[in-house]
Coordinates of N, CA and C and ligand atoms in Angstrom, one line a residue:
X1 N 82.8 -58.8 97.7 CA 81.5 -58.3 97.3 C 81.4 -56.8 97.5
X2 N 80.9 -56.1 96.5 CA 80.8 -54.6 96.6 C 79.4 -54.3 97.1
X3 N 79.3 -53.6 98.2 CA 78.0 -53.2 98.8 C 77.9 -51.7 98.7
X4 N 76.8 -51.3 98.1 CA 76.5 -49.8 98.0 C 75.6 -49.4 99.1
X5 N 76.0 -48.4 99.8 CA 75.2 -48.0 101.0 C 74.3 -46.9 100.6
X6 N 73.0 -47.0 100.9 CA 72.0 -46.0 100.6 C 71.9 -45.0 101.7
X7 N 73.1 -44.4 102.0 CA 73.1 -43.3 103.0 C 74.4 -42.5 102.8
X8 N 74.3 -41.3 103.2 CA 75.5 -40.5 103.2 C 75.8 -39.9 104.6
X9 N 75.0 -40.4 105.6 CA 75.2 -40.0 107.0 C 76.6 -40.4 107.4
X10 N 77.5 -39.5 107.7 CA 78.9 -39.8 107.9 C 79.1 -40.7 109.1
X11 N 78.3 -40.6 110.1 CA 78.4 -41.5 111.3 C 78.1 -42.9 110.9
X12 N 77.0 -43.1 110.2 CA 76.6 -44.4 109.8 C 77.6 -45.0 108.8
X13 N 78.1 -44.2 107.9 CA 79.1 -44.8 106.9 C 80.3 -45.2 107.6
X14 N 80.8 -44.4 108.6 CA 82.0 -44.8 109.3 C 81.8 -46.1 110.1
X15 N 80.7 -46.2 110.8 CA 80.4 -47.4 111.6 C 80.2 -48.6 110.7
X16 N 79.5 -48.5 109.6 CA 79.2 -49.6 108.7 C 80.5 -50.1 108.1
X17 N 81.3 -49.2 107.7 CA 82.6 -49.6 107.1 C 83.4 -50.4 108.1
X18 N 83.5 -49.9 109.3 CA 84.3 -50.6 110.4 C 83.7 -52.0 110.7
X19 N 82.4 -52.1 110.6 CA 81.7 -53.4 110.9 C 81.7 -54.4 109.8
X20 N 81.9 -53.9 108.6 CA 81.8 -54.8 107.4 C 83.2 -55.0 106.8
X21 N 84.2 -55.3 107.6 CA 85.5 -55.5 107.0 C 85.4 -56.8 106.2
X22 N 86.2 -56.8 105.1 CA 86.1 -57.9 104.1 C 85.2 -57.6 103.0
X23 N 84.4 -56.5 103.1 CA 83.5 -56.1 102.0 C 83.9 -54.8 101.5
X24 N 83.7 -54.5 100.3 CA 84.0 -53.2 99.7 C 82.7 -52.4 99.9
X25 N 82.7 -51.4 100.8 CA 81.5 -50.6 101.1 C 81.6 -49.2 100.5
X26 N 80.7 -48.9 99.6 CA 80.8 -47.6 98.9 C 79.5 -46.8 99.1
X27 N 79.5 -45.6 99.8 CA 78.3 -44.8 99.9 C 77.8 -44.5 98.5
X28 N 76.5 -44.5 98.2 CA 76.0 -44.2 96.9 C 76.4 -42.8 96.4
X29 N 76.6 -41.9 97.3 CA 77.0 -40.5 96.9 C 78.3 -40.5 96.2
X30 N 79.1 -41.6 96.3 CA 80.4 -41.6 95.6 C 80.2 -42.1 94.1
X31 N 79.0 -42.6 93.9 CA 78.7 -43.2 92.5 C 77.7 -42.3 91.7
X32 N 77.0 -41.5 92.4 CA 76.0 -40.6 91.7 C 75.7 -39.4 92.6
X33 N 75.0 -38.5 92.0 CA 74.6 -37.3 92.7 C 73.6 -37.7 93.8
X34 N 73.8 -37.2 95.0 CA 72.8 -37.5 96.0 C 71.4 -37.0 95.6
X35 N 70.4 -37.8 96.0 CA 69.0 -37.3 95.7 C 68.1 -37.5 96.9
X36 N 67.0 -36.8 96.9 CA 66.1 -36.9 98.1 C 65.3 -38.2 98.0
X37 N 65.3 -38.8 99.2 CA 64.5 -40.0 99.2 C 63.4 -39.8 100.3
X38 N 62.2 -39.8 100.0 CA 61.1 -39.6 100.9 C 60.8 -40.8 101.7
X39 N 61.2 -40.7 103.0 CA 61.0 -41.9 103.9 C 59.6 -41.7 104.6
X40 N 58.5 -42.1 103.9 CA 57.2 -41.8 104.5 C 56.5 -43.0 105.1
X41 N 57.2 -44.1 105.3 CA 56.6 -45.3 106.0 C 56.5 -45.0 107.5
X42 N 55.8 -45.9 108.2 CA 55.8 -45.7 109.6 C 56.5 -46.8 110.4
X43 N 57.4 -47.5 109.8 CA 58.3 -48.4 110.5 C 59.8 -48.2 110.0
X44 N 60.7 -48.5 110.9 CA 62.1 -48.5 110.5 C 62.3 -49.5 109.3
X45 N 61.7 -50.6 109.4 CA 61.9 -51.6 108.3 C 61.4 -51.1 106.9
X46 N 60.2 -50.5 106.9 CA 59.7 -50.0 105.6 C 60.6 -48.9 105.1
X47 N 61.0 -48.0 106.0 CA 61.8 -46.9 105.6 C 63.2 -47.3 105.0
X48 N 63.7 -48.4 105.7 CA 65.0 -48.9 105.2 C 64.8 -49.5 103.8
X49 N 63.7 -50.2 103.5 CA 63.4 -50.7 102.2 C 63.2 -49.6 101.2
X50 N 62.5 -48.6 101.6 CA 62.3 -47.4 100.6 C 63.7 -46.9 100.2
X51 N 64.6 -46.7 101.1 CA 65.9 -46.2 100.8 C 66.7 -47.1 99.9
X52 N 66.8 -48.4 100.3 CA 67.5 -49.4 99.5 C 67.0 -49.5 98.1
X53 N 65.6 -49.6 98.0 CA 65.0 -49.8 96.6 C 65.3 -48.5 95.8
X54 N 65.2 -47.4 96.4 CA 65.4 -46.1 95.6 C 66.8 -46.1 95.0
X55 N 67.8 -46.4 95.8 CA 69.2 -46.4 95.4 C 69.4 -47.5 94.3
X56 N 68.9 -48.7 94.6 CA 69.0 -49.8 93.7 C 68.5 -49.4 92.3
X57 N 67.3 -48.8 92.3 CA 66.7 -48.4 91.0 C 67.5 -47.3 90.3
X58 N 68.0 -46.3 91.1 CA 68.8 -45.2 90.5 C 70.1 -45.7 89.9
X59 N 70.7 -46.7 90.6 CA 72.0 -47.3 90.1 C 71.8 -48.0 88.7
X60 N 70.7 -48.6 88.6 CA 70.4 -49.3 87.3 C 71.5 -50.2 86.8
X61 N 72.0 -51.1 87.7 CA 73.0 -52.0 87.4 C 72.5 -53.4 87.7
X62 N 73.0 -54.4 86.9 CA 72.5 -55.8 87.1 C 73.1 -56.5 88.3
X63 N 74.3 -56.1 88.6 CA 75.1 -56.9 89.6 C 75.5 -56.0 90.8
X64 N 74.5 -55.6 91.6 CA 74.8 -54.7 92.7 C 74.0 -55.1 93.9
X65 N 74.6 -55.0 95.1 CA 73.9 -55.2 96.3 C 73.8 -53.9 97.1
X66 N 72.6 -53.5 97.4 CA 72.4 -52.2 98.1 C 72.0 -52.5 99.5
X67 N 72.6 -51.7 100.5 CA 72.3 -51.9 101.9 C 71.8 -50.5 102.4
X68 N 70.7 -50.5 103.1 CA 70.2 -49.3 103.7 C 70.1 -49.5 105.2
X69 N 70.3 -48.5 106.0 CA 70.2 -48.5 107.5 C 69.1 -47.4 107.8
X70 N 68.0 -47.8 108.4 CA 67.1 -46.8 109.0 C 67.1 -47.1 110.5
X71 N 67.4 -46.0 111.3 CA 67.6 -46.2 112.7 C 67.1 -45.0 113.5
X72 N 67.1 -45.2 114.8 CA 66.6 -44.1 115.6 C 66.6 -44.5 117.1
X73 N 66.2 -43.5 117.9 CA 66.2 -43.8 119.4 C 64.7 -43.6 119.8
X74 N 64.3 -44.5 120.8 CA 63.0 -44.4 121.3 C 63.1 -44.3 122.8
X75 N 62.4 -43.2 123.4 CA 62.6 -42.9 124.8 C 61.3 -43.2 125.5
X76 N 61.4 -44.0 126.6 CA 60.2 -44.5 127.3 C 59.4 -43.4 127.8
X77 N 60.0 -42.4 128.5 CA 59.2 -41.3 129.1 C 58.5 -40.4 128.0
X78 N 58.9 -40.6 126.8 CA 58.2 -39.8 125.7 C 57.4 -40.8 124.9
X79 N 57.0 -41.9 125.5 CA 56.2 -42.9 124.8 C 56.8 -43.4 123.4
X80 N 58.1 -43.5 123.4 CA 58.8 -44.0 122.2 C 59.3 -43.0 121.2
X81 N 59.0 -41.7 121.5 CA 59.5 -40.7 120.6 C 61.0 -40.5 120.8
X82 N 61.8 -40.0 119.9 CA 61.4 -39.7 118.5 C 61.3 -40.8 117.5
X83 N 61.8 -42.0 117.9 CA 61.6 -43.2 117.0 C 62.0 -42.9 115.6
X84 N 61.1 -43.2 114.6 CA 61.4 -43.1 113.2 C 61.7 -41.6 112.8
X85 N 61.3 -40.7 113.7 CA 61.5 -39.3 113.4 C 62.9 -38.8 114.0
X86 N 63.7 -39.7 114.4 CA 65.0 -39.2 115.1 C 65.8 -38.3 114.3
X87 N 65.9 -38.5 113.0 CA 66.8 -37.6 112.1 C 66.3 -36.2 112.0
X88 N 64.9 -36.0 112.2 CA 64.4 -34.7 112.0 C 63.6 -34.2 113.2
X89 N 64.0 -34.7 114.4 CA 63.3 -34.3 115.6 C 63.3 -32.8 115.9
X90 N 64.4 -32.2 115.6 CA 64.6 -30.8 115.8 C 64.0 -29.9 114.7
X91 N 63.3 -30.6 113.8 CA 62.7 -29.8 112.6 C 63.4 -30.2 111.3
X92 N 62.8 -29.8 110.2 CA 63.4 -30.1 108.9 C 64.8 -29.4 108.8
X93 N 65.7 -30.2 108.4 CA 67.1 -29.7 108.2 C 67.9 -29.6 109.5
X94 N 67.3 -30.2 110.6 CA 68.0 -30.1 111.9 C 69.3 -30.8 111.9
X95 N 70.3 -30.3 112.6 CA 71.6 -31.0 112.7 C 71.5 -32.0 113.9
X96 N 72.5 -32.9 114.0 CA 72.5 -33.9 115.1 C 72.5 -33.1 116.4
X97 N 73.2 -32.0 116.5 CA 73.2 -31.2 117.8 C 71.8 -30.7 118.1
X98 N 71.1 -30.1 117.1 CA 69.7 -29.6 117.3 C 68.8 -30.7 117.8
X99 N 68.9 -31.9 117.2 CA 68.1 -33.0 117.6 C 68.4 -33.4 119.1
X100 N 69.7 -33.5 119.4 CA 70.1 -33.9 120.7 C 69.5 -32.9 121.8
X101 N 69.6 -31.6 121.5 CA 69.2 -30.6 122.5 C 67.6 -30.6 122.6
X102 N 67.0 -30.9 121.4 CA 65.5 -31.0 121.4 C 65.1 -32.1 122.3
X103 N 65.8 -33.3 122.2 CA 65.4 -34.4 123.0 C 65.6 -34.2 124.5
X104 N 66.7 -33.5 124.8 CA 67.0 -33.2 126.2 C 65.9 -32.3 126.7
X105 N 65.5 -31.3 125.9 CA 64.4 -30.4 126.3 C 63.1 -31.1 126.6
X106 N 62.8 -32.1 125.7 CA 61.5 -32.8 125.9 C 61.5 -33.7 127.1
X107 N 62.7 -34.3 127.4 CA 62.8 -35.1 128.6 C 62.6 -34.3 129.9
X108 N 63.3 -33.1 129.8 CA 63.2 -32.2 131.0 C 61.8 -31.8 131.2
X109 N 61.0 -31.5 130.2 CA 59.6 -31.1 130.3 C 58.8 -32.1 131.1
X110 N 59.3 -33.4 131.1 CA 58.5 -34.4 131.8 C 58.9 -34.4 133.3
X111 N 59.9 -33.5 133.6 CA 60.3 -33.4 135.0 C 61.2 -34.5 135.5
X112 N 61.9 -35.1 134.5 CA 62.9 -36.2 134.9 C 64.3 -35.8 134.3
X113 N 65.3 -36.5 134.9 CA 66.7 -36.2 134.3 C 67.2 -37.4 133.5
X114 N 66.5 -38.5 133.5 CA 66.9 -39.7 132.7 C 65.7 -40.5 132.4
X115 N 65.8 -41.4 131.4 CA 64.7 -42.3 131.1 C 65.3 -43.5 130.4
X116 N 64.7 -44.7 130.6 CA 65.1 -45.8 129.8 C 64.8 -45.5 128.3
X117 N 65.7 -46.0 127.5 CA 65.5 -45.8 126.0 C 66.2 -46.9 125.3
X118 N 65.9 -47.0 124.0 CA 66.6 -47.9 123.1 C 66.8 -47.4 121.7
X119 N 67.9 -47.9 121.1 CA 68.1 -47.6 119.7 C 67.6 -48.8 118.9
X120 N 67.1 -48.5 117.7 CA 66.7 -49.6 116.8 C 67.5 -49.4 115.5
X121 N 68.0 -50.4 114.8 CA 68.5 -50.3 113.5 C 67.8 -51.3 112.6
X122 N 67.2 -50.9 111.5 CA 66.7 -51.9 110.5 C 67.6 -51.8 109.3
X123 N 68.1 -52.9 108.9 CA 69.0 -52.9 107.7 C 68.2 -53.6 106.6
X124 N 68.1 -53.0 105.4 CA 67.5 -53.6 104.2 C 68.6 -54.0 103.2
X125 N 68.5 -55.1 102.6 CA 69.4 -55.6 101.6 C 68.6 -55.8 100.3
X126 N 69.0 -55.1 99.3 CA 68.3 -55.3 98.0 C 69.2 -55.7 96.9
X127 N 68.9 -56.8 96.3 CA 69.7 -57.4 95.2 C 68.8 -57.5 93.9
X128 N 69.4 -57.8 92.8 CA 68.5 -57.9 91.6 C 67.4 -58.9 91.8
X129 N 67.6 -59.9 92.6 CA 66.6 -61.0 92.7 C 65.9 -61.1 94.1
X130 N 66.4 -60.3 95.1 CA 65.8 -60.6 96.4 C 65.9 -59.3 97.3
X131 N 65.1 -59.3 98.3 CA 65.1 -58.2 99.3 C 64.9 -58.8 100.7
X132 N 65.7 -58.3 101.6 CA 65.7 -58.8 103.0 C 65.7 -57.6 104.0
X133 N 65.2 -57.9 105.2 CA 65.4 -56.9 106.3 C 65.8 -57.6 107.6
X134 N 66.6 -57.0 108.3 CA 67.0 -57.5 109.7 C 67.0 -56.4 110.6
X135 N 67.0 -56.7 111.9 CA 67.0 -55.6 112.9 C 68.0 -55.9 114.0
X136 N 68.4 -54.8 114.7 CA 69.2 -54.9 116.0 C 68.7 -53.8 116.9
X137 N 68.9 -54.1 118.2 CA 68.5 -53.1 119.2 C 69.6 -52.9 120.3
X138 N 69.7 -51.8 120.9 CA 70.6 -51.5 122.0 C 69.8 -50.8 123.1
X139 N 69.8 -51.3 124.3 CA 69.0 -50.8 125.4 C 69.9 -50.0 126.4
X140 N 69.3 -49.0 127.1 CA 70.1 -48.3 128.1 C 69.2 -47.1 128.6
X141 N 69.9 -46.0 129.0 CA 69.2 -44.8 129.5 C 69.7 -43.6 128.7
X142 N 68.8 -42.7 128.6 CA 69.2 -41.3 128.1 C 69.2 -40.4 129.3
X143 N 70.2 -39.5 129.3 CA 70.3 -38.5 130.4 C 70.1 -37.1 129.8
X144 N 69.8 -36.1 130.7 CA 69.6 -34.8 130.1 C 71.0 -34.0 130.2
X145 N 72.1 -34.7 129.9 CA 73.4 -34.1 129.9 C 74.1 -34.5 128.6
X146 N 75.0 -33.7 128.1 CA 75.8 -34.1 126.9 C 77.2 -34.4 127.4
X147 N 77.6 -35.7 127.3 CA 78.9 -36.1 127.8 C 79.7 -36.8 126.7
X148 N 80.9 -36.2 126.4 CA 81.8 -36.8 125.5 C 81.4 -36.5 124.0
X149 N 82.4 -36.7 123.1 CA 82.1 -36.4 121.7 C 82.3 -37.5 120.8
X150 N 82.4 -38.8 121.3 CA 82.5 -39.9 120.4 C 81.1 -40.3 119.8
X151 N 81.2 -41.2 118.8 CA 79.9 -41.6 118.2 C 79.3 -40.5 117.3
X152 N 78.0 -40.5 117.3 CA 77.3 -39.4 116.5 C 75.9 -39.3 117.1
X153 N 75.1 -38.4 116.5 CA 73.7 -38.3 116.9 C 73.5 -38.2 118.4
X154 N 72.7 -39.0 118.9 CA 72.3 -39.0 120.3 C 73.3 -39.7 121.3
X155 N 74.4 -40.2 120.8 CA 75.3 -40.9 121.6 C 75.8 -40.2 122.8
X156 N 76.1 -38.9 122.8 CA 76.6 -38.2 124.0 C 75.6 -38.2 125.2
X157 N 74.3 -38.6 124.9 CA 73.4 -38.6 126.0 C 72.8 -40.0 126.3
X158 N 73.4 -41.0 125.7 CA 73.0 -42.4 125.8 C 74.0 -43.3 126.6
X159 N 73.5 -43.9 127.7 CA 74.3 -44.8 128.5 C 73.8 -46.2 128.3
X160 N 74.7 -47.0 127.7 CA 74.2 -48.4 127.4 C 74.0 -49.2 128.8
X161 N 73.1 -50.1 128.7 CA 72.9 -50.9 129.9 C 74.2 -51.6 130.4
X162 N 74.4 -51.5 131.7 CA 75.6 -52.1 132.3 C 76.8 -51.2 132.3
X163 N 76.7 -50.0 131.8 CA 77.8 -49.0 131.8 C 77.4 -47.7 132.6
X164 N 78.4 -46.9 133.0 CA 78.0 -45.7 133.6 C 78.5 -44.5 132.9
X165 N 78.9 -44.7 131.6 CA 79.4 -43.6 130.7 C 78.5 -43.6 129.5
X166 N 78.5 -42.4 128.8 CA 77.7 -42.3 127.6 C 78.5 -42.9 126.4
X167 N 77.8 -43.2 125.3 CA 78.5 -43.6 124.1 C 79.5 -42.5 123.6
X168 N 79.2 -41.3 124.0 CA 80.2 -40.2 123.6 C 81.5 -40.4 124.4
X169 N 81.4 -41.0 125.6 CA 82.6 -41.1 126.4 C 83.3 -42.4 126.2
X170 N 82.5 -43.5 125.9 CA 83.1 -44.8 125.8 C 83.9 -45.0 124.5
X171 N 84.8 -45.9 124.5 CA 85.6 -46.2 123.3 C 84.7 -46.7 122.2
X172 N 85.1 -46.4 121.0 CA 84.4 -46.8 119.8 C 84.2 -48.4 119.8
X173 N 85.2 -49.1 120.3 CA 85.2 -50.5 120.3 C 84.0 -51.1 121.1
X174 N 83.7 -50.3 122.1 CA 82.5 -50.8 123.0 C 81.2 -50.6 122.2
X175 N 81.1 -49.5 121.5 CA 79.8 -49.3 120.7 C 79.8 -50.4 119.6
X176 N 81.0 -50.7 119.1 CA 81.0 -51.7 118.0 C 80.5 -53.1 118.5
X177 N 80.8 -53.4 119.7 CA 80.3 -54.7 120.3 C 78.8 -54.7 120.6
X178 N 78.4 -53.5 121.1 CA 77.0 -53.5 121.7 C 75.9 -53.0 120.7
X179 N 76.3 -52.3 119.7 CA 75.3 -51.4 119.1 C 74.2 -52.2 118.3
X180 N 73.0 -51.5 118.2 CA 71.9 -51.9 117.4 C 72.4 -52.2 115.9
X181 N 73.3 -51.3 115.5 CA 73.8 -51.4 114.1 C 74.7 -52.7 113.9
X182 N 75.5 -52.9 114.9 CA 76.4 -54.1 114.8 C 75.6 -55.4 114.9
X183 N 74.6 -55.4 115.7 CA 73.7 -56.6 115.8 C 73.0 -56.8 114.5
X184 N 72.4 -55.8 114.0 CA 71.7 -56.0 112.7 C 72.6 -56.4 111.6
X185 N 73.8 -55.8 111.6 CA 74.8 -56.1 110.5 C 75.3 -57.5 110.6
X186 N 75.4 -58.0 111.9 CA 75.9 -59.4 111.9 C 74.9 -60.4 111.3
X187 N 73.6 -60.0 111.5 CA 72.5 -60.8 110.8 C 72.6 -60.6 109.3
X188 N 72.9 -59.4 108.9 CA 72.9 -59.1 107.4 C 74.1 -59.9 106.8
X189 N 75.2 -60.0 107.5 CA 76.3 -60.8 107.0 C 75.9 -62.2 106.7
X190 N 75.1 -62.8 107.6 CA 74.7 -64.2 107.4 C 73.9 -64.3 106.0
X191 N 73.1 -63.3 105.8 CA 72.3 -63.3 104.5 C 73.3 -63.1 103.3
X192 N 74.2 -62.1 103.5 CA 75.1 -61.8 102.4 C 75.9 -63.1 102.0
X193 N 76.2 -63.9 103.0 CA 77.0 -65.1 102.7 C 76.2 -66.1 101.8
X194 N 74.9 -66.0 101.8 CA 74.1 -66.9 101.0 C 73.9 -66.4 99.6
X195 N 74.3 -65.2 99.3 CA 74.0 -64.6 97.9 C 75.0 -65.2 96.9
Ligands
IMP1 P1 67.9 -42.1 109.4 O1 69.1 -41.6 108.6 O2 66.6 -41.6 108.9 O3 67.9 -43.6 109.7 O4 68.0 -41.4 110.8 C1 68.8 -41.9 111.8 C2 68.9 -40.9 113.0 O5 68.8 -41.6 114.2 C3 70.3 -40.2 113.0 O6 70.2 -39.0 112.4 C4 70.5 -40.1 114.5 O7 69.9 -38.9 114.9 C5 69.8 -41.3 115.1 N1 70.7 -42.4 115.2 C6 70.6 -43.6 114.6 N2 71.6 -44.4 115.0 C7 72.3 -43.8 115.9 C8 73.5 -44.1 116.6 O8 74.1 -45.2 116.5 N3 73.9 -43.1 117.5 C9 73.3 -41.9 117.6 N4 72.2 -41.6 116.9 C10 71.7 -42.5 116.1

């Protein structure tokens, strides 16, 4: 089954391809010119649906399944920020590094060096006849240090529960087992099998 991904985020594409073996996974940017999708809902779920629906509509094909991932990190000491604003925490057009250092700065302003945090991933599946959403979460701590260069985004400052290294330092295989994205995608696979 061909799955079109409504994202061109390289980190997400790499992880989703690795987690969806057995499926042909194609980022939509390989099929058409990338276009801006305004994610103006206030939940991961609704933003994932906005992306999947927008790409589904733009593809204008009868026989296609579109998958979107909307995800982010929520930090307890910041009352859940950046949450749905994770991709643009450092401002419009911010890079992953800008966002990471912005988050470290905000945590330091609270006078602490670490805080419990969690990642959320909402996956939307849009087909010609149906729409679904599933979620996955990964819990742990964020620290005000950047350690390792594995993963992407906030991974070099995130230590999963039960570990003493960041996702930047841990092997990709560990993130693959634990991550919010892998948990949501394993539910998505159950749905895809019914299509
Ligand atoms: P989205 O593309 O609007 O869903 O934004 C997701 C943002 O959340 C990314 O740009 C990252 O900053 C962050 N994020 C989501 N998942 C992960 C992850 O697995 N590791 C690190 N950062 C993540």
